[in-house]
Amino acid sequence: DASGTERNHGPERAGGGADEGEGEEGEVGMKQSLFIPGPLPGMNDYIGKGQRFKYNTDKKRWALTVGACIRSAKLQPVERAFIYWKWKEKNRRRDPDNFIAIGKKFILDALTTCGVLKGDGWDHIEGFWDTWEVSDEPGVLVIIEEEGR
């Protein structure tokens, strides 16, 4: 785990919505999830001349798409979170770092704009855990675990 925090639980739950956990200080509280259909754009979609406007257009479009998924899943606000990402791609053509970087940025921005996260910086994100697989249903399953302080 790149966050430096040992984790002995993972993204066991699929679907959407919220579950209540123990919620004690320093322990996992509420666990929520949502699925965002894809494929999400990758970094290579924006590298090169003249792609700045494409990025701005796509960021707005994905903000609307992710916002609709957030509202549909009825996600509740959290103070601090550890976020699991299960990326699903149609095939192995794109490298994981390519689709994760931009996809994560668009999704975190939408989670913040919609009020699920207070921010996407150090004070509000405990860490991330990414996995990926080939799937007939591309997109990303996002699981948000509320963290105690």
Coordinates of C-alpha atoms in Angstrom, one line a residue:
D1 CA 0.0 0.0 0.0
A2 CA 1.5 3.3 -1.1
S3 CA -0.1 5.3 1.6
G4 CA 2.2 3.8 4.3
T5 CA -0.8 2.6 6.3
E6 CA -1.3 -1.1 6.6
R7 CA -4.7 -2.2 5.4
N8 CA -6.3 -5.5 6.1
H9 CA -9.6 -4.9 4.3
G10 CA -10.4 -4.2 0.7
P11 CA -13.1 -3.4 -1.8
E12 CA -15.3 -6.4 -1.0
R13 CA -18.6 -4.6 -1.7
A14 CA -19.9 -3.7 -5.1
G15 CA -22.9 -1.6 -6.1
G16 CA -23.8 1.8 -4.7
G17 CA -24.9 3.4 -1.5
A18 CA -23.6 3.4 2.1
D19 CA -23.0 0.9 4.9
E20 CA -22.3 1.9 8.5
G21 CA -19.1 0.5 10.1
E22 CA -17.8 0.7 13.6
G23 CA -17.0 4.5 13.4
E24 CA -14.7 4.6 16.4
E25 CA -11.7 7.0 16.6
G26 CA -9.0 5.8 14.1
E27 CA -11.2 3.1 12.7
V28 CA -13.2 2.8 9.5
G29 CA -16.7 4.3 9.6
M30 CA -19.2 4.4 6.8
K31 CA -18.3 2.6 3.6
Q32 CA -19.9 3.9 0.4
S33 CA -19.5 3.0 -3.3
L34 CA -20.5 4.0 -6.8
F35 CA -19.8 2.7 -10.3
I36 CA -18.9 5.2 -13.0
P37 CA -19.3 3.7 -16.5
G38 CA -16.5 4.2 -18.9
P39 CA -14.0 4.0 -20.4
L40 CA -12.7 7.1 -18.7
P41 CA -10.2 9.2 -20.7
G42 CA -6.4 8.6 -20.3
M43 CA -3.4 10.9 -20.2
N44 CA -2.6 10.1 -23.8
D45 CA -5.9 11.7 -24.8
Y46 CA -4.5 15.1 -23.7
I47 CA -0.7 14.9 -24.5
G48 CA 0.2 16.9 -27.6
K49 CA -0.5 20.1 -29.3
G50 CA -3.9 21.7 -29.0
Q51 CA -5.3 19.3 -26.4
R52 CA -5.8 21.9 -23.7
F53 CA -9.3 22.7 -24.9
K54 CA -10.2 19.0 -25.2
Y55 CA -9.2 18.6 -21.5
N56 CA -11.4 21.5 -20.4
T57 CA -14.4 20.2 -22.4
D58 CA -13.9 16.6 -21.1
K59 CA -13.5 17.7 -17.5
K60 CA -16.8 19.5 -17.6
R61 CA -18.5 16.6 -19.3
W62 CA -17.1 14.1 -16.9
A63 CA -18.1 16.3 -13.9
L64 CA -21.7 16.0 -15.1
T65 CA -21.4 12.3 -15.6
V66 CA -19.8 11.6 -12.3
G67 CA -22.1 14.0 -10.5
A68 CA -25.1 12.1 -11.8
C69 CA -23.5 8.8 -10.5
I70 CA -22.9 10.3 -7.1
R71 CA -26.5 11.6 -6.8
S72 CA -27.8 8.2 -7.9
A73 CA -25.7 6.4 -5.3
K74 CA -26.9 8.8 -2.6
L75 CA -23.4 9.2 -1.2
Q76 CA -23.1 10.9 2.2
P77 CA -20.4 13.5 3.1
V78 CA -17.3 12.3 4.9
E79 CA -14.6 14.2 6.8
R80 CA -11.7 12.0 5.8
A81 CA -11.5 9.0 3.5
F82 CA -9.5 6.1 2.2
I83 CA -10.5 5.4 -1.4
Y84 CA -10.4 2.1 -3.3
W85 CA -10.5 2.2 -7.1
K86 CA -11.3 -0.9 -9.1
W87 CA -10.6 0.2 -12.7
K88 CA -12.3 -1.9 -15.5
E89 CA -10.9 -1.8 -19.0
K90 CA -12.2 -3.5 -22.2
N91 CA -8.7 -4.8 -22.9
R92 CA -5.0 -4.4 -21.9
R93 CA -4.1 -1.8 -24.6
R94 CA -3.8 1.2 -22.2
D95 CA -1.3 1.2 -19.3
P96 CA -3.0 1.5 -15.9
D97 CA -1.1 4.7 -15.1
N98 CA -2.5 6.3 -18.3
F99 CA -6.2 5.8 -17.4
I100 CA -5.9 6.1 -13.6
A101 CA -4.3 9.6 -13.5
I102 CA -6.9 11.6 -15.4
G103 CA -9.9 9.4 -14.3
K104 CA -9.0 9.9 -10.6
K105 CA -8.6 13.6 -11.1
F106 CA -12.0 14.0 -12.7
I107 CA -13.7 11.8 -10.1
L108 CA -12.1 13.5 -7.0
D109 CA -13.0 16.9 -8.4
A110 CA -16.7 15.8 -8.8
L111 CA -16.7 14.2 -5.3
T112 CA -15.5 17.5 -3.9
T113 CA -17.9 19.6 -5.9
C114 CA -20.9 17.4 -4.9
G115 CA -19.9 17.8 -1.2
V116 CA -19.0 14.1 -0.6
L117 CA -15.4 15.1 0.2
K118 CA -14.5 18.4 1.8
G119 CA -11.4 18.5 -0.3
D120 CA -9.0 16.2 -2.1
G121 CA -5.8 17.2 -0.3
W122 CA -3.8 15.7 2.6
D123 CA -6.3 16.8 5.3
H124 CA -9.2 14.9 3.7
I125 CA -7.7 11.9 1.9
E126 CA -5.9 9.2 4.0
G127 CA -4.8 7.2 0.9
F128 CA -5.7 5.3 -2.3
W129 CA -5.6 1.7 -3.4
D130 CA -5.9 1.0 -7.1
T131 CA -6.6 -2.3 -8.8
W132 CA -7.5 -3.0 -12.4
E133 CA -9.0 -5.8 -14.6
V134 CA -10.3 -6.5 -18.0
S135 CA -14.1 -6.4 -18.1
D136 CA -17.0 -6.3 -20.6
E137 CA -18.3 -3.4 -18.5
P138 CA -15.6 -0.7 -18.5
G139 CA -15.6 2.0 -15.9
V140 CA -14.5 2.3 -12.3
L141 CA -15.9 1.1 -9.0
V142 CA -15.1 3.7 -6.3
I143 CA -15.3 2.7 -2.7
I144 CA -15.0 5.4 -0.1
E145 CA -14.3 4.4 3.5
E146 CA -14.7 7.1 6.1
E147 CA -11.6 7.3 8.3
G148 CA -11.4 8.4 11.9
R149 CA -8.7 10.8 13.0

